PDB file of C-alpha atoms and ligand atoms in Angstrom:
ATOM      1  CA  UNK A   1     -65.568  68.609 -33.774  1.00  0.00           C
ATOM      2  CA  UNK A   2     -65.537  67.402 -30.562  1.00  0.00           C
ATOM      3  CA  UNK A   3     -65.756  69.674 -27.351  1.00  0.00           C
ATOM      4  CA  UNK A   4     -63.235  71.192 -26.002  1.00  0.00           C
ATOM      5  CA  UNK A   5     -62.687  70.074 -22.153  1.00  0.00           C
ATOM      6  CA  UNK A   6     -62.050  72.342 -19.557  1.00  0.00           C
ATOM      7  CA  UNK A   7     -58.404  72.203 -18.069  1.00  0.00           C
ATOM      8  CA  UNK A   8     -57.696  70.702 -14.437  1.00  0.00           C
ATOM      9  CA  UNK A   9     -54.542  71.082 -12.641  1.00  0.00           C
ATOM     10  CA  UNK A  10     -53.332  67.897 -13.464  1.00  0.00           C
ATOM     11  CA  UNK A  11     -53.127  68.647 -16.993  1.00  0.00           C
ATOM     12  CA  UNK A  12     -50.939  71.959 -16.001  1.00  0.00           C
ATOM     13  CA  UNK A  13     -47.557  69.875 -16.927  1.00  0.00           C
ATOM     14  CA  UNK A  14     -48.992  69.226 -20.777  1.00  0.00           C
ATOM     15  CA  UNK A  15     -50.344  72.491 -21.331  1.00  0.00           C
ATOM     16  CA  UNK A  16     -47.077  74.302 -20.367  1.00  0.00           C
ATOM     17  CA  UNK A  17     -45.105  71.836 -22.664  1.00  0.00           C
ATOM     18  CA  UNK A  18     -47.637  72.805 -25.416  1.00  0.00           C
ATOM     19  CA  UNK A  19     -47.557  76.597 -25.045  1.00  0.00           C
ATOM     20  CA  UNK A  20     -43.964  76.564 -24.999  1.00  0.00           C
ATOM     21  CA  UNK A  21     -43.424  74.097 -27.988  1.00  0.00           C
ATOM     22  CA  UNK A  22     -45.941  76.657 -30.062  1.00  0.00           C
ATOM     23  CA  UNK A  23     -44.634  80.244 -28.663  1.00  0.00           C
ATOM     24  CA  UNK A  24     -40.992  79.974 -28.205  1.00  0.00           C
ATOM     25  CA  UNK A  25     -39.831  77.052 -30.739  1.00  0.00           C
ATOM     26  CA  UNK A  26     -38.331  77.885 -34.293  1.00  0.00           C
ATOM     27  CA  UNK A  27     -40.970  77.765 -37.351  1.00  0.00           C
ATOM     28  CA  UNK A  28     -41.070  74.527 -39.327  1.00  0.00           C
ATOM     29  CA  UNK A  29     -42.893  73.864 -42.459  1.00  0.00           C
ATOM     30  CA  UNK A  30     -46.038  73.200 -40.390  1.00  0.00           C
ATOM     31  CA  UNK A  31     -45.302  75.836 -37.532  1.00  0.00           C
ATOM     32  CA  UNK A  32     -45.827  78.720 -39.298  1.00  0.00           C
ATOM     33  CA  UNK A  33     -46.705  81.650 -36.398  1.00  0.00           C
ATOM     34  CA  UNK A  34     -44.243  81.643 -33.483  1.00  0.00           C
ATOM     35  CA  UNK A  35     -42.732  84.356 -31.330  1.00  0.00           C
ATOM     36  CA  UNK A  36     -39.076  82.394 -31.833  1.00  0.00           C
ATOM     37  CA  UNK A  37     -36.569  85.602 -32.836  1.00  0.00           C
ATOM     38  CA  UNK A  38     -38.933  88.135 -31.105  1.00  0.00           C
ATOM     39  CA  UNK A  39     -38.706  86.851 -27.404  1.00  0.00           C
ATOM     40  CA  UNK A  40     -36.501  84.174 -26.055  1.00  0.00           C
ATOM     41  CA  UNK A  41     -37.267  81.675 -23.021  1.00  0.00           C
ATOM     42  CA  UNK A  42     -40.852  79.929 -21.869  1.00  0.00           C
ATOM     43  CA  UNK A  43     -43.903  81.319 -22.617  1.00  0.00           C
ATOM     44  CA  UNK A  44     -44.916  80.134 -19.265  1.00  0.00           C
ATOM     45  CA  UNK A  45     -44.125  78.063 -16.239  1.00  0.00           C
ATOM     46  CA  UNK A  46     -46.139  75.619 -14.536  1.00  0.00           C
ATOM     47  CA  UNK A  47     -45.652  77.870 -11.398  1.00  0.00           C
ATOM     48  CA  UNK A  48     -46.713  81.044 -13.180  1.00  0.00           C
ATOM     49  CA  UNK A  49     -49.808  79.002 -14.942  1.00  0.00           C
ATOM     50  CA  UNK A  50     -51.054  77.592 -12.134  1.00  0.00           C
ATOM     51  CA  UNK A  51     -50.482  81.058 -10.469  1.00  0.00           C
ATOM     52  CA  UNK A  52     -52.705  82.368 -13.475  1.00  0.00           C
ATOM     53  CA  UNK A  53     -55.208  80.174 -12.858  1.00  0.00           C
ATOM     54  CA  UNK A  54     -56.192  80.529  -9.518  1.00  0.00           C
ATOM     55  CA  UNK A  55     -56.097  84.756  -9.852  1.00  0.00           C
ATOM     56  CA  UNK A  56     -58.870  84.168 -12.142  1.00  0.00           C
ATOM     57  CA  UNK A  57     -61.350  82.107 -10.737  1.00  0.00           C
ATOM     58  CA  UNK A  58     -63.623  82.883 -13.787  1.00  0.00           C
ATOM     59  CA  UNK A  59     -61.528  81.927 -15.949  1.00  0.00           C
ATOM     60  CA  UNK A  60     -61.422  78.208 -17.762  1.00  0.00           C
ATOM     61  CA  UNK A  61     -58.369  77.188 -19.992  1.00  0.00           C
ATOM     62  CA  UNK A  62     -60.252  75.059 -22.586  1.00  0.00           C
ATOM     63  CA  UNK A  63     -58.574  71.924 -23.993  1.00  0.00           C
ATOM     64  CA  UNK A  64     -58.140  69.909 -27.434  1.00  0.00           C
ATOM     65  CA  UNK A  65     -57.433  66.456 -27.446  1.00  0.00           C
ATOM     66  CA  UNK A  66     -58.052  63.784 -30.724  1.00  0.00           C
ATOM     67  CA  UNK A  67     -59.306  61.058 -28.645  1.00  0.00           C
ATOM     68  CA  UNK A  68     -60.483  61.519 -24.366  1.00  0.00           C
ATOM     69  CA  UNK A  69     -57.502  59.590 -23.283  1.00  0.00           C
ATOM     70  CA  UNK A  70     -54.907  61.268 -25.966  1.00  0.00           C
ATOM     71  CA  UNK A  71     -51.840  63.806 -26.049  1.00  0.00           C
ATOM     72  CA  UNK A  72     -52.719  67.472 -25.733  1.00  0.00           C
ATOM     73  CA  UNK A  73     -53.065  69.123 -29.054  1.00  0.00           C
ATOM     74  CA  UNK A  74     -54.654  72.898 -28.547  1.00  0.00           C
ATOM     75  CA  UNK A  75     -55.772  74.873 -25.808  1.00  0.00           C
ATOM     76  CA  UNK A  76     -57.425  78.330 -25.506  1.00  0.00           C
ATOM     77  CA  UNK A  77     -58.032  80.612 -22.819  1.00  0.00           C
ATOM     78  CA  UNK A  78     -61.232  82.218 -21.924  1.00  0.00           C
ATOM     79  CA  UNK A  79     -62.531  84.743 -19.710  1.00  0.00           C
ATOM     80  CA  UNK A  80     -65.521  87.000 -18.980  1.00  0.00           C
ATOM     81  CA  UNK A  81     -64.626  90.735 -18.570  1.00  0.00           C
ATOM     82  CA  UNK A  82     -68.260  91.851 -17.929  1.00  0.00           C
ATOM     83  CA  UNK A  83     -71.414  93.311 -19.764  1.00  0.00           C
ATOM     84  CA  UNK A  84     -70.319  90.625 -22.586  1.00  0.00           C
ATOM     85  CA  UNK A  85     -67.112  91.287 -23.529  1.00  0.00           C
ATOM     86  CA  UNK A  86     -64.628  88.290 -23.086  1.00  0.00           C
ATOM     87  CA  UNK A  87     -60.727  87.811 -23.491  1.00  0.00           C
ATOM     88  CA  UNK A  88     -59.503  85.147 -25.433  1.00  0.00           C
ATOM     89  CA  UNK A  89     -55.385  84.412 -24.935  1.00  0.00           C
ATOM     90  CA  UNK A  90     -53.079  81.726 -25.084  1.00  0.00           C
ATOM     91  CA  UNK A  91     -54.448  80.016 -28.097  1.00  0.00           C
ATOM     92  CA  UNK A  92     -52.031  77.290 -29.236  1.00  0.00           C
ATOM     93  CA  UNK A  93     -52.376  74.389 -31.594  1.00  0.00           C
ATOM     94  CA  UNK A  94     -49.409  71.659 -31.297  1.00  0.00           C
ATOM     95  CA  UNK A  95     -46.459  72.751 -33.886  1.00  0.00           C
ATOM     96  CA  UNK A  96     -46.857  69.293 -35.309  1.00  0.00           C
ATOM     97  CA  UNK A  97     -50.463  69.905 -36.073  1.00  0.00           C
ATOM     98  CA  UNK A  98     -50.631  73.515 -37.347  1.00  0.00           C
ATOM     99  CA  UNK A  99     -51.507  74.437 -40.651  1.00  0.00           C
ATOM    100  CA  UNK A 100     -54.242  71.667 -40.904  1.00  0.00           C
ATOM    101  CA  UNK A 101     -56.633  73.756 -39.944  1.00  0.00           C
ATOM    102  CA  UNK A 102     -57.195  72.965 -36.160  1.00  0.00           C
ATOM    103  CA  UNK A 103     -56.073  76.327 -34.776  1.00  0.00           C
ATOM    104  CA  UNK A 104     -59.268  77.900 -37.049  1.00  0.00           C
ATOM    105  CA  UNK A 105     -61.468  74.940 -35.890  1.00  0.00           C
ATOM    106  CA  UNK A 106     -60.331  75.527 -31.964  1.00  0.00           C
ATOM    107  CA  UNK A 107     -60.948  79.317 -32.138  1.00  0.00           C
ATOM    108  CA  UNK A 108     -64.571  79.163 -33.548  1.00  0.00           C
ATOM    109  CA  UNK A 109     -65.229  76.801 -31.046  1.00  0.00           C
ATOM    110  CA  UNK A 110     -64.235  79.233 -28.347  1.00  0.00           C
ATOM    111  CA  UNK A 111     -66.011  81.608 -29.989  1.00  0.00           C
ATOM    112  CA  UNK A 112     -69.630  79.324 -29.703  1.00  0.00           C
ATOM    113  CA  UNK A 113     -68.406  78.305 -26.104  1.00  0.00           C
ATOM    114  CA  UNK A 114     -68.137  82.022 -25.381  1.00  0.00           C
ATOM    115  CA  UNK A 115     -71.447  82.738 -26.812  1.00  0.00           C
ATOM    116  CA  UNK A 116     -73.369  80.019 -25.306  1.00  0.00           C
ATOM    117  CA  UNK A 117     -72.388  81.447 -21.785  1.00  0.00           C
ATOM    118  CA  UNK A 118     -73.921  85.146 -23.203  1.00  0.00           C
ATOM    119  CA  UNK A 119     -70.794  86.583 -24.513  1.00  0.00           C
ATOM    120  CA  UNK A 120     -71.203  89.044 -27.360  1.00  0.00           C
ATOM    121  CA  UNK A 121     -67.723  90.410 -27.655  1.00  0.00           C
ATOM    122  CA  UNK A 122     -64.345  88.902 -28.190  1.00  0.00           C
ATOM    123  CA  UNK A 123     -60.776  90.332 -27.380  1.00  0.00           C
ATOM    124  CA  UNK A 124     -57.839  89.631 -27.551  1.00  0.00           C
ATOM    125  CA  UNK A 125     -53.891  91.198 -27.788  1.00  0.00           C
ATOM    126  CA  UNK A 126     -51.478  90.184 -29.958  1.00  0.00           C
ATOM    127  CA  UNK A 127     -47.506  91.131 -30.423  1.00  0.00           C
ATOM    128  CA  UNK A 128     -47.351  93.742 -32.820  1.00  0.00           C
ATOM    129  CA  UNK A 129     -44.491  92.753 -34.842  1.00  0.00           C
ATOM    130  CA  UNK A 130     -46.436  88.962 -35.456  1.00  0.00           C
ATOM    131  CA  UNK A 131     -48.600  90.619 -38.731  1.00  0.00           C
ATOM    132  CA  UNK A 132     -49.192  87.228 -40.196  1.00  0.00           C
ATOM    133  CA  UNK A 133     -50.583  85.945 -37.291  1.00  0.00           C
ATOM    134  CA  UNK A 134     -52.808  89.416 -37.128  1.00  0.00           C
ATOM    135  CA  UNK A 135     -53.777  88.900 -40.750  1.00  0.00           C
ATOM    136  CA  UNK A 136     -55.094  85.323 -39.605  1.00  0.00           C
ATOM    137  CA  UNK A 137     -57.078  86.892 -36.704  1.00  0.00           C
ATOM    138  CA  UNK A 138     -58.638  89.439 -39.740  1.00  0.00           C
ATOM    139  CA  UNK A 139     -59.734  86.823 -41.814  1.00  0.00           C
ATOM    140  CA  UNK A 140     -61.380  85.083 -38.651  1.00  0.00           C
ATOM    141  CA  UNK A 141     -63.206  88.870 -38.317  1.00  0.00           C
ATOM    142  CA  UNK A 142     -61.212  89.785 -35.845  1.00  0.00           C
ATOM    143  CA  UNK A 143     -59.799  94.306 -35.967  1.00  0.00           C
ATOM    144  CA  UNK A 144     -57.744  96.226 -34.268  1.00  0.00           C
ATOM    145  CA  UNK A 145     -59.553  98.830 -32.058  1.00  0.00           C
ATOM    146  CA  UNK A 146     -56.796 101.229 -31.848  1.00  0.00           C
ATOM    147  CA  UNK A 147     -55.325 100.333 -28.851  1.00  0.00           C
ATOM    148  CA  UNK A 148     -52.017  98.750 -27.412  1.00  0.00           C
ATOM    149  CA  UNK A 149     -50.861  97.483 -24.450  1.00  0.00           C
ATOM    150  CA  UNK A 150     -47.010  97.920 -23.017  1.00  0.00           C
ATOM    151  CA  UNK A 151     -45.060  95.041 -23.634  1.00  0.00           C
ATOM    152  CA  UNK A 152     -43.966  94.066 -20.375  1.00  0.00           C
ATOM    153  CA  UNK A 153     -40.112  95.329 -20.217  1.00  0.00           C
ATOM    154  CA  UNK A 154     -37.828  94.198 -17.199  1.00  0.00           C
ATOM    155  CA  UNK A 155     -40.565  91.137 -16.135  1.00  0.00           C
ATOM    156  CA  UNK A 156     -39.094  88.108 -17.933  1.00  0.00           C
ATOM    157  CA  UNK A 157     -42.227  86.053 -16.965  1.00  0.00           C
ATOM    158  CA  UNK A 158     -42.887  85.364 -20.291  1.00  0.00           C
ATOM    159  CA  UNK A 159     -39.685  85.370 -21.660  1.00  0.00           C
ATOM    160  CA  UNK A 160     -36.667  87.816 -22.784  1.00  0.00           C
ATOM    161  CA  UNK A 161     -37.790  90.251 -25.660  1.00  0.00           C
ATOM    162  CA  UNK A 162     -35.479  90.430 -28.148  1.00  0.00           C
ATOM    163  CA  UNK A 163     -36.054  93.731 -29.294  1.00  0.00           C
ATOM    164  CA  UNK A 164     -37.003  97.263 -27.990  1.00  0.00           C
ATOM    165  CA  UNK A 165     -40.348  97.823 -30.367  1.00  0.00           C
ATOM    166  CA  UNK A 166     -42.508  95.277 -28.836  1.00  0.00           C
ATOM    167  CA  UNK A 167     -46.416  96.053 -27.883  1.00  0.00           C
ATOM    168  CA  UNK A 168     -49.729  94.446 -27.970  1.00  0.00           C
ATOM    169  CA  UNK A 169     -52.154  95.269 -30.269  1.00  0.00           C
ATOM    170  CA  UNK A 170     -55.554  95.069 -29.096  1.00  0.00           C
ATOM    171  CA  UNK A 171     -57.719  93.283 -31.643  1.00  0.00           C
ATOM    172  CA  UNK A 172     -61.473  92.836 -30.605  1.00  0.00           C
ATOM    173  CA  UNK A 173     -64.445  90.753 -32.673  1.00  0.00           C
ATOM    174  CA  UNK A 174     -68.317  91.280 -32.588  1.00  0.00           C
ATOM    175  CA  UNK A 175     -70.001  88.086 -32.157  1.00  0.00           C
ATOM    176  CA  UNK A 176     -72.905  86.902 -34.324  1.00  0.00           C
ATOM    177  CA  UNK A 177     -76.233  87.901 -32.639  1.00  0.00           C
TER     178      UNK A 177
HETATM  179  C1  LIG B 201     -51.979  80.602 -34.254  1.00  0.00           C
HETATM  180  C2  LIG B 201     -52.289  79.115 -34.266  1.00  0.00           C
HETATM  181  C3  LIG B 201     -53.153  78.773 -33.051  1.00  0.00           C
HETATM  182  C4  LIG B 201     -53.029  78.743 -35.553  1.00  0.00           C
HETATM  183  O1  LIG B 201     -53.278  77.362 -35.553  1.00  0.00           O
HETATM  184  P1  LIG B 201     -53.209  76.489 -36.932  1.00  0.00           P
HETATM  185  O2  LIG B 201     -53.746  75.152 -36.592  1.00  0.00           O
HETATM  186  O3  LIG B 201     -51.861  76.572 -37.525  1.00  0.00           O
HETATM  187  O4  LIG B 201     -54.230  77.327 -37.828  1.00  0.00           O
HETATM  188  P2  LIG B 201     -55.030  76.876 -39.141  1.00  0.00           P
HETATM  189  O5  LIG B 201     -54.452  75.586 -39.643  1.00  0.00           O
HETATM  190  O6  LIG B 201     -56.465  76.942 -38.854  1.00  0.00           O
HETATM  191  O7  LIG B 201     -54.684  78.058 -40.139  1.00  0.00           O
HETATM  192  C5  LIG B 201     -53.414  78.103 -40.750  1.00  0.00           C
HETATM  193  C6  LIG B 201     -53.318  79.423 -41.483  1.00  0.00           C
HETATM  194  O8  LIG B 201     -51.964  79.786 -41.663  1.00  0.00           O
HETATM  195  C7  LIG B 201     -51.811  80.331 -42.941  1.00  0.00           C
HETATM  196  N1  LIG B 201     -50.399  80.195 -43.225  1.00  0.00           N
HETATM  197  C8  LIG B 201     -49.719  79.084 -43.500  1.00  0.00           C
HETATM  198  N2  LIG B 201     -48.409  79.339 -43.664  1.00  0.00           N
HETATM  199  C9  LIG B 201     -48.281  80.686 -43.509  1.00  0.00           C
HETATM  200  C10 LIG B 201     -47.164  81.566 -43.572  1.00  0.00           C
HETATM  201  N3  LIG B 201     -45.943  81.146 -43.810  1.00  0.00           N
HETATM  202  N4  LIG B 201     -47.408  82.886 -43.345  1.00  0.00           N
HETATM  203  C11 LIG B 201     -48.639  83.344 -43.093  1.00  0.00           C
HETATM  204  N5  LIG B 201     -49.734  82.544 -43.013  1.00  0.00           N
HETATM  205  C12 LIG B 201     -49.549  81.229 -43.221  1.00  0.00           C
HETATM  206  C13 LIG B 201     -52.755  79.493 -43.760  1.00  0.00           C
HETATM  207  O9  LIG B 201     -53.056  80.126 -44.981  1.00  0.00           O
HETATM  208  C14 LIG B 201     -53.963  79.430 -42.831  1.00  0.00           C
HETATM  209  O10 LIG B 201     -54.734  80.615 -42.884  1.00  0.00           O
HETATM  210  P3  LIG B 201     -56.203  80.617 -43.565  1.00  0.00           P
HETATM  211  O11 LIG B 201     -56.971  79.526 -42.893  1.00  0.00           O
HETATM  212  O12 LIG B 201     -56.759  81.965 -43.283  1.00  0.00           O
HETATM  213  O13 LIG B 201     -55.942  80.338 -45.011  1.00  0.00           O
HETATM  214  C15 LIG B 201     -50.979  78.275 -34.211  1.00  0.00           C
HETATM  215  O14 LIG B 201     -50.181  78.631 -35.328  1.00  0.00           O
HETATM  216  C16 LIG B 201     -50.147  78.446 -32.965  1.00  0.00           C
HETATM  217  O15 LIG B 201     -50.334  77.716 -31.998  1.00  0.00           O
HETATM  218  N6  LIG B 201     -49.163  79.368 -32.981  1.00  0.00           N
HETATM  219  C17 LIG B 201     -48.229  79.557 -31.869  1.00  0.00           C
HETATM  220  C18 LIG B 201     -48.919  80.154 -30.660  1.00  0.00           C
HETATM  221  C19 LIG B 201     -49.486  81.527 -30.991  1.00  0.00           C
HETATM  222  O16 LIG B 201     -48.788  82.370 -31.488  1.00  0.00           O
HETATM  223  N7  LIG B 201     -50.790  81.716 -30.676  1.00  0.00           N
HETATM  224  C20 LIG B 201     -51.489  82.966 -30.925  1.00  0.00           C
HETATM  225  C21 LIG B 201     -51.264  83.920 -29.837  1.00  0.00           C
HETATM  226  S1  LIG B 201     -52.182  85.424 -30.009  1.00  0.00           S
END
């Protein structure tokens, strides 16, 4: 596989197009795992990415593309917490493209990216009503640790939820030594 290339802010436009297309739009016979029916409206914004991006200085968002010059097809976010542990979010794989095993290839990419740099400890938070989705995370070795974060009620920044029950589950993966 080839790398994945860290985002600039001229690719900001693309990415948002992406995450949105993958979150928010309706399954298909490719698109399999989407939050369509759960939460309405954009993932994100260009504003609130960009907004993202500069709050986390350590951050990188980390981008797929088939050829250097090509459309956007994945991107994943990555970010050091400390003493190893890292937070991986906003992994998305083009609907047209899902299913075809890029979305696996992308995340154990991250996950060699993430070691490289010293990481030892991956985590992550999911919606808790999207159980296939968690059941993919499982097979990649990922488990929940117990926890849950709020689902953020009365900020539509990323998006209207469509129902009352919503959470994150926090699911966290030890990396080979
Ligand atoms: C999650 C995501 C990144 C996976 O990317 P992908 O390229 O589709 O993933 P892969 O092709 O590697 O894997 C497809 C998997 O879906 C499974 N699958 C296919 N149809 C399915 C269905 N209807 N229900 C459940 N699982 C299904 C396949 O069996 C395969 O799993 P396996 O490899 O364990 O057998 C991608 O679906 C995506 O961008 N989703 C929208 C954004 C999102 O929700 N991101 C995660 C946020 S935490």
């Amino acid at each position: 596989m080839r790398a994945l290339i860290p985002a600039t802010d001229a690719d900001v436009p693309q990415i948002v197009a992406l995450m949105n297309r993958a979150y928010r739009g309706s399954a298909t016979s490719l698109a399999w795992t989407t939050e369509h029916g759960y939460i309405t409206g954009d993932r994100t914004t260009e504003a609130f990415l960009r907004e993202d991006m500069a709050a986390s200085p350590k951050a990188s968002l980390m981008l797929w593309r088939d050829t250097e010059d090509g459309g956007l097809k994945g991107c994943v976010w990555l970010q050091p917490l400390g003493e190893g542990l890292w937070y991986l979010g906003s992994l998305a794989v083009d609907p047209d493209r899902q299913n075809g095993g890029l979305g696996r290839a992308l995340l154990g990419a991250a996950e060699l990216g993430i070691a490289a740099q010293g990481g030892r400890r991956v985590r992550m938070t999911v919606v808790n009503v999207r159980t296939g989705l968690i059941a993919w995370y499982e097979r990649r070795g990922y488990r929940a640790t117990g926890e849950t974060n709020p689902f953020p009620y009365g900020d539509n920044r990323f998006g209207v939820p469509q129902r009352d029950d919503l959470c994150f589950v926090v699911l966290e993966k030890e990396l080979p030594a």
